[in-house]
Every structure is written in structure tokens, then in C-alpha cells.
Amino acid sequence: MDLWSLTGGLSLARMRPILEVTGASHLAEIDDIVAGCSGPAVPGGAGKIASLRSWRSEIGALEDSSDPSYFQSTAAGVAILVASQELPSDDREWRIRSSVGNFWDSCDDLLQAGGGYSRAEFQGIKTTLRGVEDIWREGDFRLLSEEGADVAELYTERLSKIRSSYPKRRQIARVVAECAEWNTPTISP
């Protein structure tokens, strides 16, 4: 996998708690793509890509970024870009970066509109969710692009660190869902 797939896979892992509260039905495919980024290709990638494309087609075009389907479709699009590598590297980089940024900007918009930033779950957070993602992404890029780095090992370490933060990220995802007035599924902390 190239650097854009690796950093995109880690971004997808950070999106997961939000996807859980949206009731996303294709998390298994996204999880498989995230896990497969540490190898040369995603095992069974073509089938996963086809499944995600079909799911996005079912969702259709979305104009409302407060709709849970917007977040599901955006993440599916990132997963497809990460796994497919059909586009030239520069195009993929731009699309992955902009889609991930739009995802987190939309979360920030929902939090702002719903008063979420004043909630206890946001104590200690000194930036927006997009800002947090940008900080993580910069760190991902710096570590994974070091000359001579064991990219697979570093990716696995970063992924483990992200997953260890899921309890806090799930709390924040629930606040986003409450601000958006989504009917959320029950998820474990």
C-alpha cells in the first residue's frame, strides 16, 4: 500500500465511532480495508470495493451533511479510494484528504449547532474534531514517511493507539449524534 492508503486507512479507523452511531451497516468491509492496509493489498479487496460501491449507490446523492447517511457514504468513499488505488496518486491524495476533512468539518458543524462543545465530554479538547484529525494525520504522515521505517509495524502501532482511544471517541460520537438528533443504536463504550 502507498502512503495515501496507509494514512487514509488510519483516518477511517478514527471515523469508526461516528460510523457506529450512524448505524452504518457495512462496518465489516471498512474494518477489513483498515486492517488490510498494512499489507501489499487488501485481501478480497475487489469484493469489498464492489460491496461499498453498491451501498453508496443505494444511499444515493446527499446534500444534507447532517444526515447519518452522509457520514456513511463519505467513509465508504474513502475506503474505496484507500483499497482500490484506481486513480493516480495525486488524485487519490486530494480526494482522501478532502473527504476526511469534510467528514470532520460536518461533525464540527453538528456540534456547534447543537451546543455540543459545551458538554463535559469536550473538557480538555483544545481544538475542533477536524483539528484533532489534522494533528493525528500529520503524525501519521511523518511517521510513515520516515526513510527506512517498517511501515507495516508503524501502521499496526498507530492503529492500536487509535483503537485504544475508542472509549473517549465513542463518548464524543454520542454527543455528535445527540446534537444531530439521530436515532442512535446502542454501542458499548
PDB file of C-alpha atoms in Angstrom:
ATOM      1  CA  MET A   1       0.000   0.000   0.000  1.00  0.00           C
ATOM      2  CA  ASP A   2       1.135   3.540  -0.649  1.00  0.00           C
ATOM      3  CA  LEU A   3       1.348   6.365   1.858  1.00  0.00           C
ATOM      4  CA  TRP A   4      -2.113   7.709   0.946  1.00  0.00           C
ATOM      5  CA  SER A   5      -3.730   4.329   1.543  1.00  0.00           C
ATOM      6  CA  LEU A   6      -1.958   3.996   4.875  1.00  0.00           C
ATOM      7  CA  THR A   7      -2.894   7.454   6.148  1.00  0.00           C
ATOM      8  CA  GLY A   8      -6.402   7.049   4.721  1.00  0.00           C
ATOM      9  CA  GLY A   9      -6.780   3.707   6.491  1.00  0.00           C
ATOM     10  CA  LEU A  10      -5.824   5.301   9.799  1.00  0.00           C
ATOM     11  CA  SER A  11      -8.289   8.133   9.174  1.00  0.00           C
ATOM     12  CA  LEU A  12     -11.007   5.541   8.567  1.00  0.00           C
ATOM     13  CA  ALA A  13     -10.153   3.916  11.893  1.00  0.00           C
ATOM     14  CA  ARG A  14     -10.650   7.284  13.612  1.00  0.00           C
ATOM     15  CA  MET A  15     -14.043   7.673  11.875  1.00  0.00           C
ATOM     16  CA  ARG A  16     -15.339   4.337  13.171  1.00  0.00           C
ATOM     17  CA  PRO A  17     -17.032   5.555  16.391  1.00  0.00           C
ATOM     18  CA  ILE A  18     -19.016   8.129  14.375  1.00  0.00           C
ATOM     19  CA  LEU A  19     -19.967   5.420  11.882  1.00  0.00           C
ATOM     20  CA  GLU A  20     -21.185   3.243  14.754  1.00  0.00           C
ATOM     21  CA  VAL A  21     -23.638   5.899  15.932  1.00  0.00           C
ATOM     22  CA  THR A  22     -24.908   6.417  12.386  1.00  0.00           C
ATOM     23  CA  GLY A  23     -25.915   2.744  12.291  1.00  0.00           C
ATOM     24  CA  ALA A  24     -23.594   2.018   9.349  1.00  0.00           C
ATOM     25  CA  SER A  25     -24.282  -1.454   8.012  1.00  0.00           C
ATOM     26  CA  HIS A  26     -21.002  -2.056   6.175  1.00  0.00           C
ATOM     27  CA  LEU A  27     -18.531  -1.579   9.007  1.00  0.00           C
ATOM     28  CA  ALA A  28     -17.082  -5.061   8.446  1.00  0.00           C
ATOM     29  CA  GLU A  29     -15.912  -4.137   4.949  1.00  0.00           C
ATOM     30  CA  ILE A  30     -14.439  -0.868   6.184  1.00  0.00           C
ATOM     31  CA  ASP A  31     -12.734  -2.664   9.104  1.00  0.00           C
ATOM     32  CA  ASP A  32     -11.264  -5.230   6.691  1.00  0.00           C
ATOM     33  CA  ILE A  33      -9.896  -2.450   4.497  1.00  0.00           C
ATOM     34  CA  VAL A  34      -8.390  -0.683   7.522  1.00  0.00           C
ATOM     35  CA  ALA A  35      -6.790  -3.939   8.691  1.00  0.00           C
ATOM     36  CA  GLY A  36      -5.549  -4.787   5.190  1.00  0.00           C
ATOM     37  CA  CYS A  37      -3.683  -1.525   4.722  1.00  0.00           C
ATOM     38  CA  SER A  38      -0.592  -2.900   6.467  1.00  0.00           C
ATOM     39  CA  GLY A  39      -0.082  -5.428   3.651  1.00  0.00           C
ATOM     40  CA  PRO A  40       0.614  -5.045  -0.056  1.00  0.00           C
ATOM     41  CA  ALA A  41      -3.122  -5.184  -0.878  1.00  0.00           C
ATOM     42  CA  VAL A  42      -6.420  -5.597   0.946  1.00  0.00           C
ATOM     43  CA  PRO A  43      -7.333  -9.314   0.979  1.00  0.00           C
ATOM     44  CA  GLY A  44     -10.544  -9.724  -1.026  1.00  0.00           C
ATOM     45  CA  GLY A  45     -10.365  -6.034  -1.850  1.00  0.00           C
ATOM     46  CA  ALA A  46     -12.311  -6.232  -5.113  1.00  0.00           C
ATOM     47  CA  GLY A  47     -15.322  -7.761  -3.383  1.00  0.00           C
ATOM     48  CA  LYS A  48     -15.212  -5.248  -0.548  1.00  0.00           C
ATOM     49  CA  ILE A  49     -14.927  -2.354  -3.003  1.00  0.00           C
ATOM     50  CA  ALA A  50     -17.888  -3.679  -5.018  1.00  0.00           C
ATOM     51  CA  SER A  51     -19.952  -4.048  -1.847  1.00  0.00           C
ATOM     52  CA  LEU A  52     -19.153  -0.494  -0.721  1.00  0.00           C
ATOM     53  CA  ARG A  53     -19.877   0.920  -4.174  1.00  0.00           C
ATOM     54  CA  SER A  54     -23.247  -0.836  -4.183  1.00  0.00           C
ATOM     55  CA  TRP A  55     -24.001   0.508  -0.705  1.00  0.00           C
ATOM     56  CA  ARG A  56     -23.098   4.053  -1.766  1.00  0.00           C
ATOM     57  CA  SER A  57     -25.316   3.659  -4.818  1.00  0.00           C
ATOM     58  CA  GLU A  58     -28.211   2.639  -2.567  1.00  0.00           C
ATOM     59  CA  ILE A  59     -27.625   5.710  -0.370  1.00  0.00           C
ATOM     60  CA  GLY A  60     -27.671   7.956  -3.430  1.00  0.00           C
ATOM     61  CA  ALA A  61     -26.671  11.593  -3.731  1.00  0.00           C
ATOM     62  CA  LEU A  62     -26.732  13.531  -0.482  1.00  0.00           C
ATOM     63  CA  GLU A  63     -26.988  17.255   0.008  1.00  0.00           C
ATOM     64  CA  ASP A  64     -27.610  17.208   3.763  1.00  0.00           C
ATOM     65  CA  SER A  65     -24.413  16.742   5.756  1.00  0.00           C
ATOM     66  CA  SER A  66     -26.434  16.332   8.943  1.00  0.00           C
ATOM     67  CA  ASP A  67     -27.931  13.069   7.652  1.00  0.00           C
ATOM     68  CA  PRO A  68     -26.231   9.935   9.057  1.00  0.00           C
ATOM     69  CA  SER A  69     -26.079   8.558   5.516  1.00  0.00           C
ATOM     70  CA  TYR A  70     -23.754  11.413   4.545  1.00  0.00           C
ATOM     71  CA  PHE A  71     -21.161  10.148   7.004  1.00  0.00           C
ATOM     72  CA  GLN A  72     -21.640   6.545   5.908  1.00  0.00           C
ATOM     73  CA  SER A  73     -21.278   7.422   2.230  1.00  0.00           C
ATOM     74  CA  THR A  74     -18.250   9.632   2.830  1.00  0.00           C
ATOM     75  CA  ALA A  75     -16.447   6.922   4.803  1.00  0.00           C
ATOM     76  CA  ALA A  76     -17.337   4.309   2.180  1.00  0.00           C
ATOM     77  CA  GLY A  77     -15.880   6.607  -0.473  1.00  0.00           C
ATOM     78  CA  VAL A  78     -12.650   6.957   1.491  1.00  0.00           C
ATOM     79  CA  ALA A  79     -12.482   3.180   1.962  1.00  0.00           C
ATOM     80  CA  ILE A  80     -12.912   2.662  -1.782  1.00  0.00           C
ATOM     81  CA  LEU A  81     -10.120   5.155  -2.528  1.00  0.00           C
ATOM     82  CA  VAL A  82      -7.851   3.529   0.053  1.00  0.00           C
ATOM     83  CA  ALA A  83      -8.382  -0.003  -1.247  1.00  0.00           C
ATOM     84  CA  SER A  84      -8.772   0.485  -4.998  1.00  0.00           C
ATOM     85  CA  GLN A  85      -5.797   2.616  -5.999  1.00  0.00           C
ATOM     86  CA  GLU A  86      -7.515   3.079  -9.386  1.00  0.00           C
ATOM     87  CA  LEU A  87      -6.818   6.807  -9.550  1.00  0.00           C
ATOM     88  CA  PRO A  88      -3.403   8.412  -9.876  1.00  0.00           C
ATOM     89  CA  SER A  89      -1.697   9.010  -6.533  1.00  0.00           C
ATOM     90  CA  ASP A  90      -2.161  12.810  -6.583  1.00  0.00           C
ATOM     91  CA  ASP A  91      -5.905  12.491  -7.266  1.00  0.00           C
ATOM     92  CA  ARG A  92      -6.317   9.882  -4.544  1.00  0.00           C
ATOM     93  CA  GLU A  93      -4.395  12.003  -2.048  1.00  0.00           C
ATOM     94  CA  TRP A  94      -6.579  15.036  -2.718  1.00  0.00           C
ATOM     95  CA  ARG A  95      -9.842  13.067  -2.618  1.00  0.00           C
ATOM     96  CA  ILE A  96      -8.938  11.202   0.554  1.00  0.00           C
ATOM     97  CA  ARG A  97      -7.803  14.394   2.319  1.00  0.00           C
ATOM     98  CA  SER A  98     -10.837  16.409   1.258  1.00  0.00           C
ATOM     99  CA  SER A  99     -13.331  13.648   2.089  1.00  0.00           C
ATOM    100  CA  VAL A 100     -11.811  13.069   5.521  1.00  0.00           C
ATOM    101  CA  GLY A 101     -11.744  16.824   6.146  1.00  0.00           C
ATOM    102  CA  ASN A 102     -15.372  17.222   5.068  1.00  0.00           C
ATOM    103  CA  PHE A 103     -16.389  14.335   7.351  1.00  0.00           C
ATOM    104  CA  TRP A 104     -14.867  16.002  10.419  1.00  0.00           C
ATOM    105  CA  ASP A 105     -15.979  19.514   9.405  1.00  0.00           C
ATOM    106  CA  SER A 106     -19.550  18.208   9.264  1.00  0.00           C
ATOM    107  CA  CYS A 107     -19.178  16.696  12.735  1.00  0.00           C
ATOM    108  CA  ASP A 108     -17.916  20.063  13.984  1.00  0.00           C
ATOM    109  CA  ASP A 109     -20.880  21.843  12.369  1.00  0.00           C
ATOM    110  CA  LEU A 110     -23.310  19.497  14.146  1.00  0.00           C
ATOM    111  CA  LEU A 111     -21.554  20.007  17.478  1.00  0.00           C
ATOM    112  CA  GLN A 112     -21.550  23.775  17.063  1.00  0.00           C
ATOM    113  CA  ALA A 113     -25.222  23.927  16.109  1.00  0.00           C
ATOM    114  CA  GLY A 114     -26.268  21.577  18.912  1.00  0.00           C
ATOM    115  CA  GLY A 115     -24.193  23.103  21.718  1.00  0.00           C
ATOM    116  CA  GLY A 116     -22.007  20.025  21.967  1.00  0.00           C
ATOM    117  CA  TYR A 117     -18.752  21.836  22.601  1.00  0.00           C
ATOM    118  CA  SER A 118     -20.003  22.988  25.992  1.00  0.00           C
ATOM    119  CA  ARG A 119     -20.528  19.383  27.138  1.00  0.00           C
ATOM    120  CA  ALA A 120     -18.301  17.620  29.673  1.00  0.00           C
ATOM    121  CA  GLU A 121     -17.070  15.162  27.038  1.00  0.00           C
ATOM    122  CA  PHE A 122     -15.178  18.033  25.417  1.00  0.00           C
ATOM    123  CA  GLN A 123     -13.300  19.105  28.529  1.00  0.00           C
ATOM    124  CA  GLY A 124      -9.624  19.199  27.665  1.00  0.00           C
ATOM    125  CA  ILE A 125     -10.102  19.246  23.892  1.00  0.00           C
ATOM    126  CA  LYS A 126      -8.488  22.431  22.680  1.00  0.00           C
ATOM    127  CA  THR A 127      -9.459  22.275  19.025  1.00  0.00           C
ATOM    128  CA  THR A 128     -12.204  21.103  16.710  1.00  0.00           C
ATOM    129  CA  LEU A 129     -12.644  17.482  15.699  1.00  0.00           C
ATOM    130  CA  ARG A 130     -11.169  18.447  12.316  1.00  0.00           C
ATOM    131  CA  GLY A 131      -8.213  19.934  14.160  1.00  0.00           C
ATOM    132  CA  VAL A 132      -7.737  16.720  16.117  1.00  0.00           C
ATOM    133  CA  GLU A 133      -7.836  14.720  12.865  1.00  0.00           C
ATOM    134  CA  ASP A 134      -5.328  17.070  11.230  1.00  0.00           C
ATOM    135  CA  ILE A 135      -2.926  16.602  14.157  1.00  0.00           C
ATOM    136  CA  TRP A 136      -3.242  12.810  14.005  1.00  0.00           C
ATOM    137  CA  ARG A 137      -2.904  12.783  10.231  1.00  0.00           C
ATOM    138  CA  GLU A 138       0.232  14.929  10.337  1.00  0.00           C
ATOM    139  CA  GLY A 139       1.733  12.471  12.830  1.00  0.00           C
ATOM    140  CA  ASP A 140       0.705   9.513  10.651  1.00  0.00           C
ATOM    141  CA  PHE A 141       2.321  11.063   7.612  1.00  0.00           C
ATOM    142  CA  ARG A 142       5.522  11.991   9.450  1.00  0.00           C
ATOM    143  CA  LEU A 143       5.989   8.510  10.951  1.00  0.00           C
ATOM    144  CA  LEU A 144       5.014   6.512   7.892  1.00  0.00           C
ATOM    145  CA  SER A 145       7.173   8.525   5.508  1.00  0.00           C
ATOM    146  CA  GLU A 146      10.410   8.220   7.506  1.00  0.00           C
ATOM    147  CA  GLU A 147      13.140   6.673   5.421  1.00  0.00           C
ATOM    148  CA  GLY A 148      13.852   3.061   6.384  1.00  0.00           C
ATOM    149  CA  ALA A 149      10.747   2.796   8.573  1.00  0.00           C
ATOM    150  CA  ASP A 150       8.993  -0.548   8.965  1.00  0.00           C
ATOM    151  CA  VAL A 151       5.729   0.790   7.581  1.00  0.00           C
ATOM    152  CA  ALA A 152       3.650  -2.289   8.429  1.00  0.00           C
ATOM    153  CA  GLU A 153       4.817  -2.220  12.048  1.00  0.00           C
ATOM    154  CA  LEU A 154       4.286   1.538  12.402  1.00  0.00           C
ATOM    155  CA  TYR A 155       0.816   1.258  10.840  1.00  0.00           C
ATOM    156  CA  THR A 156      -0.111  -1.503  13.293  1.00  0.00           C
ATOM    157  CA  GLU A 157       1.167   0.574  16.228  1.00  0.00           C
ATOM    158  CA  ARG A 158      -0.774   3.667  15.118  1.00  0.00           C
ATOM    159  CA  LEU A 159      -3.905   1.596  14.568  1.00  0.00           C
ATOM    160  CA  SER A 160      -3.578   0.124  18.057  1.00  0.00           C
ATOM    161  CA  LYS A 161      -3.184   3.608  19.543  1.00  0.00           C
ATOM    162  CA  ILE A 162      -6.294   4.808  17.693  1.00  0.00           C
ATOM    163  CA  ARG A 163      -8.317   1.818  18.867  1.00  0.00           C
ATOM    164  CA  SER A 164      -7.205   2.379  22.456  1.00  0.00           C
ATOM    165  CA  SER A 165      -8.854   5.818  22.249  1.00  0.00           C
ATOM    166  CA  TYR A 166     -12.224   4.369  21.136  1.00  0.00           C
ATOM    167  CA  PRO A 167     -13.896   4.722  24.569  1.00  0.00           C
ATOM    168  CA  LYS A 168     -13.354   8.520  24.509  1.00  0.00           C
ATOM    169  CA  ARG A 169     -14.148   8.716  20.790  1.00  0.00           C
ATOM    170  CA  ARG A 170     -17.416   6.833  21.397  1.00  0.00           C
ATOM    171  CA  GLN A 171     -18.407   9.360  24.055  1.00  0.00           C
ATOM    172  CA  ILE A 172     -17.770  12.149  21.587  1.00  0.00           C
ATOM    173  CA  ALA A 173     -19.641  10.278  18.833  1.00  0.00           C
ATOM    174  CA  ARG A 174     -22.686  10.008  21.101  1.00  0.00           C
ATOM    175  CA  VAL A 175     -22.585  13.786  21.659  1.00  0.00           C
ATOM    176  CA  VAL A 176     -22.402  14.354  17.890  1.00  0.00           C
ATOM    177  CA  ALA A 177     -25.404  12.030  17.453  1.00  0.00           C
ATOM    178  CA  GLU A 178     -27.370  13.825  20.183  1.00  0.00           C
ATOM    179  CA  CYS A 179     -26.599  17.227  18.651  1.00  0.00           C
ATOM    180  CA  ALA A 180     -27.750  15.910  15.261  1.00  0.00           C
ATOM    181  CA  GLU A 181     -30.837  14.288  16.840  1.00  0.00           C
ATOM    182  CA  TRP A 182     -30.053  10.924  15.262  1.00  0.00           C
ATOM    183  CA  ASN A 183     -31.751   7.789  16.499  1.00  0.00           C
ATOM    184  CA  THR A 184     -28.608   6.014  17.567  1.00  0.00           C
ATOM    185  CA  PRO A 185     -28.006   2.314  18.085  1.00  0.00           C
ATOM    186  CA  THR A 186     -26.701   1.183  21.436  1.00  0.00           C
ATOM    187  CA  ILE A 187     -22.941   0.872  21.353  1.00  0.00           C
ATOM    188  CA  SER A 188     -20.607  -0.263  24.068  1.00  0.00           C
ATOM    189  CA  PRO A 189     -18.067   2.204  25.480  1.00  0.00           C
TER     190      PRO A 189
END
